[in-house]
Every structure is written in structure tokens, then in C-alpha cells.
Coordinates of C-alpha atoms and ligand atoms in Angstrom, one line a residue:
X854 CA 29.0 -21.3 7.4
X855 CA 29.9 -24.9 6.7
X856 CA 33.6 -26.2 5.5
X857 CA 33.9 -29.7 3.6
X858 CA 30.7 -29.3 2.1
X859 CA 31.3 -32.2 -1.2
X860 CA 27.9 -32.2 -2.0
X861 CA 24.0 -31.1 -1.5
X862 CA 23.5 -34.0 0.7
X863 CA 26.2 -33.0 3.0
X864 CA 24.3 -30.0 4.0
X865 CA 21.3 -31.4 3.7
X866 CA 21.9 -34.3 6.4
X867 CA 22.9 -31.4 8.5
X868 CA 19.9 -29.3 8.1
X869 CA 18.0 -32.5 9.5
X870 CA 20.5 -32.8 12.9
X871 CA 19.6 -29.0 13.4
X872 CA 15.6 -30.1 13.0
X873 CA 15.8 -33.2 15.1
X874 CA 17.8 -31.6 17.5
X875 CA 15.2 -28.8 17.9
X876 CA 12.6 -31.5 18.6
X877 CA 13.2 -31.8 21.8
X878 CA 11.5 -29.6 24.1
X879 CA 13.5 -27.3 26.5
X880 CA 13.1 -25.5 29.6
X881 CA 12.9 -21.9 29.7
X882 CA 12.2 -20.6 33.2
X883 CA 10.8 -23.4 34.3
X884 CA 8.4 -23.5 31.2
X885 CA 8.9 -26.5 28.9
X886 CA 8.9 -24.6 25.4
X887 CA 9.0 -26.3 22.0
X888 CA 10.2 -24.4 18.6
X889 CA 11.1 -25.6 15.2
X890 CA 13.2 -23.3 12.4
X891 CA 13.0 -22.8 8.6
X892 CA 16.5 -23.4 6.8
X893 CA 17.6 -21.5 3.4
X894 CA 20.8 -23.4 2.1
X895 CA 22.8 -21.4 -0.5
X896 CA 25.6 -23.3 -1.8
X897 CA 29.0 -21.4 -2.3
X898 CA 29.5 -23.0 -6.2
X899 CA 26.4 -21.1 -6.8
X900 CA 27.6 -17.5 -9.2
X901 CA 27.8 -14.4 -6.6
X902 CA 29.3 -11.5 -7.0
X903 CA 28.6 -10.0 -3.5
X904 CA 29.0 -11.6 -0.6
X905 CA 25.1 -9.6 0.4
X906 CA 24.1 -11.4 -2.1
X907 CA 25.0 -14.9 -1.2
X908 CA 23.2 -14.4 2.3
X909 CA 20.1 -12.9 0.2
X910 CA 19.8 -16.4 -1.6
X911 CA 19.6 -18.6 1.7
X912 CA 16.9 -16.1 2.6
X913 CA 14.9 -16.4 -0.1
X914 CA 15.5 -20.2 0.1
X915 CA 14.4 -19.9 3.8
X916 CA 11.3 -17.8 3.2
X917 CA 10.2 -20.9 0.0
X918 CA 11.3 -23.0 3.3
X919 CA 8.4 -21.3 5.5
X920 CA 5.9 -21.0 3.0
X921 CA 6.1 -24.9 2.4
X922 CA 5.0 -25.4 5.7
X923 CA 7.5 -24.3 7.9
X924 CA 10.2 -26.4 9.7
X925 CA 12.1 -28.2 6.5
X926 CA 14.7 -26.8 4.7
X927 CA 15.6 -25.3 0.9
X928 CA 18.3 -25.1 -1.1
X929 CA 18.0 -22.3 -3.5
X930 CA 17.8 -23.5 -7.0
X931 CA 18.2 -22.3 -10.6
X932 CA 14.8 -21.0 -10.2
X933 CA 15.4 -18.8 -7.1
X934 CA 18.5 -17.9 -8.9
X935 CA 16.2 -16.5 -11.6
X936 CA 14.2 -14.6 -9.5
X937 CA 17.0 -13.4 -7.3
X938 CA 18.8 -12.4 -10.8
X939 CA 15.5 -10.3 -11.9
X940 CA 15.0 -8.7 -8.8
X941 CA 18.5 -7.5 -9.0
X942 CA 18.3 -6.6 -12.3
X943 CA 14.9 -4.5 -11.2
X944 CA 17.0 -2.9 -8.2
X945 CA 19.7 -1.5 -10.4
X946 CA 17.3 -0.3 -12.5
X947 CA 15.4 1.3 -9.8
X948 CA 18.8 3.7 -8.7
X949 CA 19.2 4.5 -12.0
X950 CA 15.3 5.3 -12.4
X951 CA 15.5 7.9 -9.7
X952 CA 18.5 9.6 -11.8
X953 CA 16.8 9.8 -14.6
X954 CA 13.6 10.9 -13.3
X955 CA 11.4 8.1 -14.9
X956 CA 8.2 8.4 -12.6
X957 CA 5.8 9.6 -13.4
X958 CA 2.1 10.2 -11.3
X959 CA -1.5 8.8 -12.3
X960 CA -4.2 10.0 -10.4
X961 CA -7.4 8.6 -9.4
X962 CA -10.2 10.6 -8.4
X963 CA -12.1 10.3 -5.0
X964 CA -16.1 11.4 -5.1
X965 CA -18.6 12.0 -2.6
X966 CA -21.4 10.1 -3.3
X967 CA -24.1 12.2 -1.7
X968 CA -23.8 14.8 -4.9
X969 CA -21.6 12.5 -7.1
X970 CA -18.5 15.3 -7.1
X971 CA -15.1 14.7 -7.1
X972 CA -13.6 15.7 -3.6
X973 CA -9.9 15.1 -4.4
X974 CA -7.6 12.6 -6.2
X975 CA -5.2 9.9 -5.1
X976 CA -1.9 10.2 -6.3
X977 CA -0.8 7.1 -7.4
X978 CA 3.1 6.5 -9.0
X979 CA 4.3 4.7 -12.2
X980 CA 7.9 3.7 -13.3
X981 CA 7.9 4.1 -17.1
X982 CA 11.0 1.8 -17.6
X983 CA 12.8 2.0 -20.6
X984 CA 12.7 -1.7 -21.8
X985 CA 9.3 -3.0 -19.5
X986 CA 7.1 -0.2 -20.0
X987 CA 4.6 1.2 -17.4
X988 CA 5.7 -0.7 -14.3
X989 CA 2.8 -1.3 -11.5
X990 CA 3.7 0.1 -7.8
X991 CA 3.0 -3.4 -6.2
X992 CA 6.5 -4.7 -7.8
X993 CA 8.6 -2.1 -7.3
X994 CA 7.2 -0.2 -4.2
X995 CA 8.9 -3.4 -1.9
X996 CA 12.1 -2.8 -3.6
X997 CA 12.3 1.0 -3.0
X998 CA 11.6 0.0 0.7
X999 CA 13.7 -2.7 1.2
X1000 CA 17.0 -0.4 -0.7
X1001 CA 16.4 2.9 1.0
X1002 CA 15.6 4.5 -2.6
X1003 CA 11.9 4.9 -1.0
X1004 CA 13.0 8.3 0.3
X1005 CA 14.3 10.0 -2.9
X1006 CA 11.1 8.3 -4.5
X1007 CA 9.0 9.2 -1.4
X1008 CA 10.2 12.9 -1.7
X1009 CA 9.3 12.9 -5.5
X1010 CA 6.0 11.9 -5.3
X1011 CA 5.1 14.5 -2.6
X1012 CA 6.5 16.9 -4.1
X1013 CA 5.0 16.4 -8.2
X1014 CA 1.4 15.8 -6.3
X1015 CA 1.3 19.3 -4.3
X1016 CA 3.0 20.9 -6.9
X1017 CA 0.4 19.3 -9.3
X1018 CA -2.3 19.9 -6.9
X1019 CA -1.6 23.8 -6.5
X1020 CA -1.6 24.0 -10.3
X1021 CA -5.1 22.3 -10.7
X1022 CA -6.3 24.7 -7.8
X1023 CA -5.0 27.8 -9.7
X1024 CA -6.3 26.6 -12.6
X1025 CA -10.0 25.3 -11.9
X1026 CA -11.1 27.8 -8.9
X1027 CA -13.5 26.4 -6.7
X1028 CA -15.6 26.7 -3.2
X1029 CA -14.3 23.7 -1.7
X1030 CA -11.0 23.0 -3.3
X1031 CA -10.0 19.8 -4.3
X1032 CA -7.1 17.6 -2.1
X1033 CA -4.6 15.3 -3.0
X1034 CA -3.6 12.3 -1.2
X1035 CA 0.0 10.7 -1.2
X1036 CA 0.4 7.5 -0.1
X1037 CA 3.5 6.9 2.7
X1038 CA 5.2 3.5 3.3
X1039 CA 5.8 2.1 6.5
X1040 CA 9.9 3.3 5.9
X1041 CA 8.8 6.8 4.8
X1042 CA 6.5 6.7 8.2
X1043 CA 9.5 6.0 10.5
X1044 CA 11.7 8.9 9.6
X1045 CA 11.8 11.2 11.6
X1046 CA 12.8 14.1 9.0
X1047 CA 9.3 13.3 7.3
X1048 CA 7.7 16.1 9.2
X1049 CA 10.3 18.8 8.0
X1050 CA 10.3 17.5 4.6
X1051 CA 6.5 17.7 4.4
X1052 CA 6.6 21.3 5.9
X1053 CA 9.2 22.5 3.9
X1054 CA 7.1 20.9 0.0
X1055 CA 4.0 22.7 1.2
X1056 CA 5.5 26.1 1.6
X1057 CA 7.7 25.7 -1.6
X1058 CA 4.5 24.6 -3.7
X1059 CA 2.1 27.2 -2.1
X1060 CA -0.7 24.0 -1.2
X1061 CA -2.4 24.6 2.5
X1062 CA -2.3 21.9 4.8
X1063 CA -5.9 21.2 4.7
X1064 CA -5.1 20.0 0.7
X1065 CA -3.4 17.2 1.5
X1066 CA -4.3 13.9 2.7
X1067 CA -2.0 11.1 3.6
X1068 CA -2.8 7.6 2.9
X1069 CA -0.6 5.2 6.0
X1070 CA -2.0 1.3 6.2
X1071 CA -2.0 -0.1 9.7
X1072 CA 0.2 -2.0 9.1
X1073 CA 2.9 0.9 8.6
X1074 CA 1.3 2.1 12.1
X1075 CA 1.5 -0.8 13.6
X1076 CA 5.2 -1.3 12.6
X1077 CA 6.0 1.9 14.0
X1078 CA 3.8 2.0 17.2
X1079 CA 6.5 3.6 19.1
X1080 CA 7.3 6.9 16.9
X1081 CA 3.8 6.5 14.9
X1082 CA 1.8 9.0 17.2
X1083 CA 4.2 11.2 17.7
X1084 CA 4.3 11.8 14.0
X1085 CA 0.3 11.4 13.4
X1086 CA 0.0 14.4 16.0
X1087 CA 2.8 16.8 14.6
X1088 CA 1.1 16.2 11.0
X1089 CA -2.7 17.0 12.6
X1090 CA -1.2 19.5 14.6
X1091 CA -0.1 20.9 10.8
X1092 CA -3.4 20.7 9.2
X1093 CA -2.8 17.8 7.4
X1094 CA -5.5 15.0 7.1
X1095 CA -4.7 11.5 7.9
X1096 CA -6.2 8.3 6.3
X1097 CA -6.3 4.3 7.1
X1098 CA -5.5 2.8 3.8
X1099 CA -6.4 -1.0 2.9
X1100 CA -8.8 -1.0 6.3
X1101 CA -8.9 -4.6 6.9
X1102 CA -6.6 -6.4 5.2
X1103 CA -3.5 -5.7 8.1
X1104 CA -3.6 -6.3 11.7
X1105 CA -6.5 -4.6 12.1
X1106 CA -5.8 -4.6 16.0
X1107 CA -8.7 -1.9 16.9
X1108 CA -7.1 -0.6 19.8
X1109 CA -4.8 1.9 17.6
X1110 CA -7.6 3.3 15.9
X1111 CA -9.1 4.7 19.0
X1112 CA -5.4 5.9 20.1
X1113 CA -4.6 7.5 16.7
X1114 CA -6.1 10.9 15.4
X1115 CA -6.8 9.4 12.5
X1116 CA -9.8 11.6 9.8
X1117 CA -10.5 9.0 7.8
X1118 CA -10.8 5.1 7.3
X1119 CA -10.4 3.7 3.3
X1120 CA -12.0 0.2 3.4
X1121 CA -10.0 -2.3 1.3
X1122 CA -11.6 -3.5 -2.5
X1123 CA -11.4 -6.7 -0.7
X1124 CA -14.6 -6.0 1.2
X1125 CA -16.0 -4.0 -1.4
X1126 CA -15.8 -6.1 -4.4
X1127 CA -18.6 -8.8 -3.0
X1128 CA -20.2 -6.0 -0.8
X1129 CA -23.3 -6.9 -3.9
X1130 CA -23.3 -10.4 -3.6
X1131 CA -22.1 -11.6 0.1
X1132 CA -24.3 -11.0 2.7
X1133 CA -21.5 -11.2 5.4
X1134 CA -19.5 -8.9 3.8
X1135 CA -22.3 -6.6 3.5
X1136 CA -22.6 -6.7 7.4
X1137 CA -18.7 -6.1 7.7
X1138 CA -19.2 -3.1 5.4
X1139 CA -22.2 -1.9 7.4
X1140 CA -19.8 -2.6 10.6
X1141 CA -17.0 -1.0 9.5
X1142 CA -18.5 2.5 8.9
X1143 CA -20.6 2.2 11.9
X1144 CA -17.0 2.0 13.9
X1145 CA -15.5 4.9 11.9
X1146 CA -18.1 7.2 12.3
X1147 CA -18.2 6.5 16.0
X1148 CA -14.8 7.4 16.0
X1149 CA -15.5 10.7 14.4
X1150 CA -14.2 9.4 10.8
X1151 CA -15.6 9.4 7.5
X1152 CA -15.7 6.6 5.6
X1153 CA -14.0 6.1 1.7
X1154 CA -14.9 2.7 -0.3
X1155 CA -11.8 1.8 -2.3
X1156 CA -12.4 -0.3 -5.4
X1157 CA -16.0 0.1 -6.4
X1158 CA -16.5 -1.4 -10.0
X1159 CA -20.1 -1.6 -10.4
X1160 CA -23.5 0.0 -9.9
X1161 CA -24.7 -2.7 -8.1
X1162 CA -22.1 -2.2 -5.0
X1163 CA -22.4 1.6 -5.4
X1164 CA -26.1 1.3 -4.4
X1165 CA -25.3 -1.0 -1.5
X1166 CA -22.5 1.7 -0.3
X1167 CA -24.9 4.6 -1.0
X1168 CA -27.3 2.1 1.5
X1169 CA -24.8 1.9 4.0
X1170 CA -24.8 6.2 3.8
X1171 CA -21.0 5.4 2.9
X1172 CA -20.0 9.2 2.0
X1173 CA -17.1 8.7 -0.6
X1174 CA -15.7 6.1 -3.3
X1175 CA -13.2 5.5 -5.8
X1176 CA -13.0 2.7 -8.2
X1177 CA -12.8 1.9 -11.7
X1178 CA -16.6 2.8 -12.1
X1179 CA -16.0 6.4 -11.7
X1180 CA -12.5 6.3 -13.4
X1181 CA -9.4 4.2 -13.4
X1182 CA -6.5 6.3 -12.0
X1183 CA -5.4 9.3 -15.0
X1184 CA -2.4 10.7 -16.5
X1185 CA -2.4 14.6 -16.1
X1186 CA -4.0 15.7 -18.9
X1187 CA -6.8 13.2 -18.8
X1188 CA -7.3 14.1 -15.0
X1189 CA -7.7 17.6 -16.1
X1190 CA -10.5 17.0 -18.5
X1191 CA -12.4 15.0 -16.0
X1192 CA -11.8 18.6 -13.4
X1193 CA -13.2 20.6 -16.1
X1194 CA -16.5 18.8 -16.6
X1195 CA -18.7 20.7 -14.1
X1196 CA -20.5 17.3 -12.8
X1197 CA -19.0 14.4 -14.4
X1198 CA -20.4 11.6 -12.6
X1199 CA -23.9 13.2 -12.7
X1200 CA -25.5 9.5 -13.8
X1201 CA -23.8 7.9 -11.5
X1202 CA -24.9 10.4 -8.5
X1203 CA -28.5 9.5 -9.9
X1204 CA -27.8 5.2 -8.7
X1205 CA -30.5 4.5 -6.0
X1206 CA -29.9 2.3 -2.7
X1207 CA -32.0 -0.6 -2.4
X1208 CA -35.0 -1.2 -0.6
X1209 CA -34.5 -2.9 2.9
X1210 CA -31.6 -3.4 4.5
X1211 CA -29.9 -4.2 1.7
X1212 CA -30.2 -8.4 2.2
X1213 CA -33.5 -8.9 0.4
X1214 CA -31.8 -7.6 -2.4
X1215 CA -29.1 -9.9 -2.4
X1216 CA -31.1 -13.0 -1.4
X1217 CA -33.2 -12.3 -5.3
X1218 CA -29.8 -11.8 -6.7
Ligands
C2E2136 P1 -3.6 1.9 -2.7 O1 -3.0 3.1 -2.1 O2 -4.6 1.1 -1.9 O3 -4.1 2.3 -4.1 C1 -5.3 1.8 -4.7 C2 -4.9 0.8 -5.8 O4 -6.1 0.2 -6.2 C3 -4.2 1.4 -7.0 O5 -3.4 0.4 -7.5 C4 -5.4 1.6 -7.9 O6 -5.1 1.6 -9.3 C5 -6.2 0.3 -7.6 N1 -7.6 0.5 -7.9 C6 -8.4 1.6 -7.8 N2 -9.7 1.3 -8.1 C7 -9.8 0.0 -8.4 C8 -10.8 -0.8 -8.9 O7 -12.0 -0.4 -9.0 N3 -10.5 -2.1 -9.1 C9 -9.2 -2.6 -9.0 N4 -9.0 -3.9 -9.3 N5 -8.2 -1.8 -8.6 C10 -8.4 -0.5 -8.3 P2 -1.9 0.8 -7.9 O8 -1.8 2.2 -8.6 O9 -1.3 -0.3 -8.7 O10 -1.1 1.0 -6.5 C11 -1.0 -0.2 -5.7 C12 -0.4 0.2 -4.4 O11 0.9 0.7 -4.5 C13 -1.2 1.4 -3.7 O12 -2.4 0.8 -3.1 C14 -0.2 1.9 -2.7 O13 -0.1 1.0 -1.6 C15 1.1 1.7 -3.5 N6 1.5 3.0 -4.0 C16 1.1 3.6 -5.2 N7 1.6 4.8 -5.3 C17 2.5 5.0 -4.3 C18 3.3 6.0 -3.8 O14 3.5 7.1 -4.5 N8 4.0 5.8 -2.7 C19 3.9 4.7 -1.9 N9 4.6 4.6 -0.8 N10 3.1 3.7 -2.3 C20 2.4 3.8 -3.4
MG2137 MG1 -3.7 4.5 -1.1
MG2138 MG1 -5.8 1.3 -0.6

């Protein structure tokens, strides 16, 4: 907090004493150690309401600050101020979305590529917001997190897809029944009252353990490393199966996947989306499920969109997929059509892997 501030370059002429003074190395324990900070400036004429929200605009300002290289400064601008202004406006709209109830749950469906059936789906959530329509989890997912409202929406989305899930069971008998996997964020994996919640949805809905999957990325693990395998062991320990989602694309430290009881490992569309046409991320692929099967899991591609990468996974023995070739993710009543249809991917099923190892393919390509 700075007094007699007159104007930006005030602040600004301080920001640079901070930076030089930082310069200079220092001694640590006999170490000589050098560091360098990142400054967000918010100016008090800017319009706040909430004192929360002043201290929100210097960090915003200090993460522009990082992301333009690190060690220099911002002042937040009109344009932050936009941003800042939307993303408050989508946070207050986000309580008053959990009151009145305006999620709603797509779901995709995962398919075992040996016979081309569908195994289970993922359950994936919407905001239908009354003025921007069908809002996408990617923008609104980081809000719930960062508010706390993730565990009323958490708790929702559990609850709709077992409940769902039991329904779709009762309704379309089968040998092996279908499962349905509910993705948990890295907040929702450090609460300890997950476990109880979790136990207390399944018996109220009537779904067996062994029909739901959940769906943690590493980094969530990773984040949590200290409570994480207690809570991956309580949940095995209840039946419940326990994915990797967006393998790849965190820290992907490999030591935690030996550690954790983990059933099975989804491979991010990253890796999958060029698995046709880039021979390195063939052999990444190919690497990939060599590791999870050695580990005693089974291997899902996420994001397959064409025949072409379908053969290469059914090459690579790969043993499920999901992706907008088989279907995007459903509303209810569309899912249920596709559950009805005795073999619906029966064309697909019929897709032949390519001679060789897969790389004299992609050298004609
Ligand atoms: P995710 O769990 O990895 O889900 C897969 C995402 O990939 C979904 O995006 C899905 O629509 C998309 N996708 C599937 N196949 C394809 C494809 O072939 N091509 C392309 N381009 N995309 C494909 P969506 O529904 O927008 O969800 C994004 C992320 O939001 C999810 O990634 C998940 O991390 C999070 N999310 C979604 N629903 C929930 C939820 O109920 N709870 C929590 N905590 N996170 C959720
Ligand atoms: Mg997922
Ligand atoms: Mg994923």
C-alpha cells in the first residue's frame, strides 16, 4: 500500500527501485541466490466496490506481468477492468445458477473398440444461462473452483449422473451394464467429506460401485499428494474405478502413477489428434499404453475424430475411445436413442489397423 501516490509514474518509478533492488544477489546460507518478482499495480481511483476486489485487479495485473516475461510490472488497465468486470458478472451469475438449478448434463459415450460397443458414458456438465446460452465447462469450471460453489455443483453432477445412470440401467437391461464417469476437480479431490458424500449418492440412487468411474487429472493428484492416496484407496476400497484424465498434458511426474491404484489412464486429444499424421506422437501413443498396461491399466483415447487415427489406435491394441467420430457428448434423450440401437457403431467396429507398424502408413500419407 502506497500513500502520495499523484500519478501512475509515481508507482511506477517505485516498482523499478523494488526490481533493481532485487538485482542484487544475496546470501542465503552461505549460497549466493538471485530472484526477480512480477508486480500487479491497481490504482485506488480505479471503481471498486470491495476492497477483495481491488487486491484481485493487482493480481490479475501481476499474472499479465508474468506472462510478458516475468520480472516488470503492470498496472491494470481499462481492459483488465473489463475482464475483471465479466468475470464478476459470470461469478454472480454462477451463485445464482446453483439456485436456480440451471445445469444441466451432456453425456458422451465411451466404446470398446475391440467389438465397437458402448462401455459407459462420460458425464459432462452445461450451464444453460439465461442471457448466454449453453455455457462450455472450460469457462466456468475455474470459477466454481476458485469461489467454493464447485461443491454444490460438484454434488449436483454426481448425483443427476448416478441417478441418470440407474435409470438407463433399469431401463435398457444388459450383461455388462453400462458405467458412468464423473469428472472431480482438484477442490472437490481435497475434501475430505467427498468419500461420505459419494457413499451416501450411491445408496440413495441404487447404482453399485462398480458403475461409476471417476475421472481426477494429475494434476488434481499432484496438488493434493498428501491426502490424494488416502482418498484413491477409500474409493477402491468402495468399488469405485479410478481414471487419469488428460494423461499428458499435467506434470506427468511417473512416479505417482506407480504409487496410485489408479484402473485406468485417458490419453489427452492432444496426443491423439496427430496420432495419423506424426510419427513421434505415434510412438508416444504406442509408449503410453505400453506403460499403462504394465501398470495393470487399460487404456481410453480421448478425442478421436477420424477413421484414420481410429485405425492407428486399433494398431496400437488401444481397448477404448471417445471422440466426436463415435458421437459428440448428448443431451438425455439423444443418449438414450444411441443406448437403444443394439450395435450402433457397427461400421465403425469394422475400421482395419494398418499394415506394419503403423509408420509406413504415415510416411505415404
Ligand atoms: P474432459 O473431462 O477431458 O472432457 C472431455 C472434453 O473433450 C469435453 O469437453 C468433450 O466435449 C471434449 N471432446 C470429446 N471428444 C472430442 C473430440 O473428438 N474433439 C474435440 N475437439 N473435443 C472433444 P467439455 O464438455 O467442454 O469439457 C471440458 C472439461 O471441463 C472436461 O474435460 C472436464 O475437465 C471439465 N468438466 C466437464 N464437466 C465437468 C464436471 O461435471 N465436473 C468437473 N469438475 N469438471 C468438468
Ligand atoms: Mg473427463
Ligand atoms: Mg479428458
Amino acid at each position: 500500500m502506497l500513500d502520495c501516490i499523484h500519478d501512475v509514474t509515481d508507482v511506477t518509478k517505485i516498482a523499478e527501485r523494488v526490481h533493481q533492488a532485487l538485482s542484487t544477489p544475496f546470501n542465503l546460507n552461505g549460497h549466493e541466490v538471485f530472484t526477480s518478482a512480477s508486480i500487479g499495480i491497481t490504482m485506488s481511483t480505479t471503481a471498486f466496490d470491495r476492497p477483495e476486489d481491488l487486491l484481485r485487479g493487482a493480481d490479475i495485473a501481476m499474472y499479465r506481468a508474468k506472462g510478458s516475461g516475468k520480472a516488470c510490472h503492470e498496472i491494470f488497465d481499462t481492459d483488465m477492468h473489463t475482464h475483471l468486470v465479466n468475470l464478476l458478472q459470470l461469478e454472480n451469475d454462477l451463485r445464482r445458477a446453483v439456485e436456480r438449478q440451471e445445469f444441466l448434463l451432456h453425456y458422451q459415450p465411451i466404446v470398446a473398440l475391440s467389438t465397437g460397443k458402448i462401455v459407459g458414458f462420460e458425464a459432462l456438465i452445461r450451464w444453460q444461462h439465461p442471457e448466454q446460452g449453453l455455457v462450455s465447462p472450460i469457462k466456468f469450471i475455474p470459477i466454481a473452483e476458485e469461489t467454493g460453489l464447485i461443491a454444490p455443483i460438484g454434488q449436483w453432477v454426481l448425483r443427476e449422473a448416478c441417478r441418470q445412470m440407474k435409470s438407463w440401467q433399469d431401463r435398457f437391461p444388459s450383461d455388462s451394464p453400462l458405467c458412468i464417469s464423473v469428472n472431480l476437480s482438484s477442490r472437490q479431490f481435497s475434501q475430505p467429506s467427498l468419500i461420505g458424500q459419494i457413499r451416501q449418492t450411491l445408496v440413495e440412487t441404487g447404482l453399485t460401485t462398480h458403475s461409476l468411474k471417476l475421472e481426477i487429472t494429475e494434476s488434481a493428484i499432484m496438488e493434493n499428494t498428501e491426502s490424494a492416496m488416502d482418498m484413491l484407496l477409500q474409493l477402491k476400497a468402495m468399488g469405485i474405478q479410478l481414471s487419469v484424465d488428460d494423461f499428458g498434458t499435467g506434470y506427468s511426474s511417473l512416479g505417482y502413477l506407480y504409487r496410485f491404484p489408479m484402473d485406468l489412464l485417458k490419453v489427452d486429444r492432444s496426443f491423439i489428434s496427430r496420432v495419423d499424421v506424426d510419427g513421434e506422437k505415434l510412438e508416444l501413443v504406442r509408449t503410453i499404453i505400453t506403460l499403462a498396461w504394465n501398470l495393470g491399466m487399460d487404456v481410453v483415447a480421448e478425442g478421436v475424430e477420424t477413421t484414420k487415427q481410429l485405425a492407428q489406435l486399433k494398431a496400437l491394441k488401444c481397448e477404448y475411445a471417445q471422440g466426436y467420430l463415435f458421437s459428440k457428448p448428448l443431451n438425455r434423450q439423444e443418449a438414450e436413442k444411441l443406448i437403444a440401437i443394439e450395435h450402433p457403431f457397427k461400421h465403425l467396429s469394422q475400421v482395419l489397423p494398418p499394415s506394419g507398424r503403423g509408420i509406413d502408413t504415415l510416411d505415404s500419407l
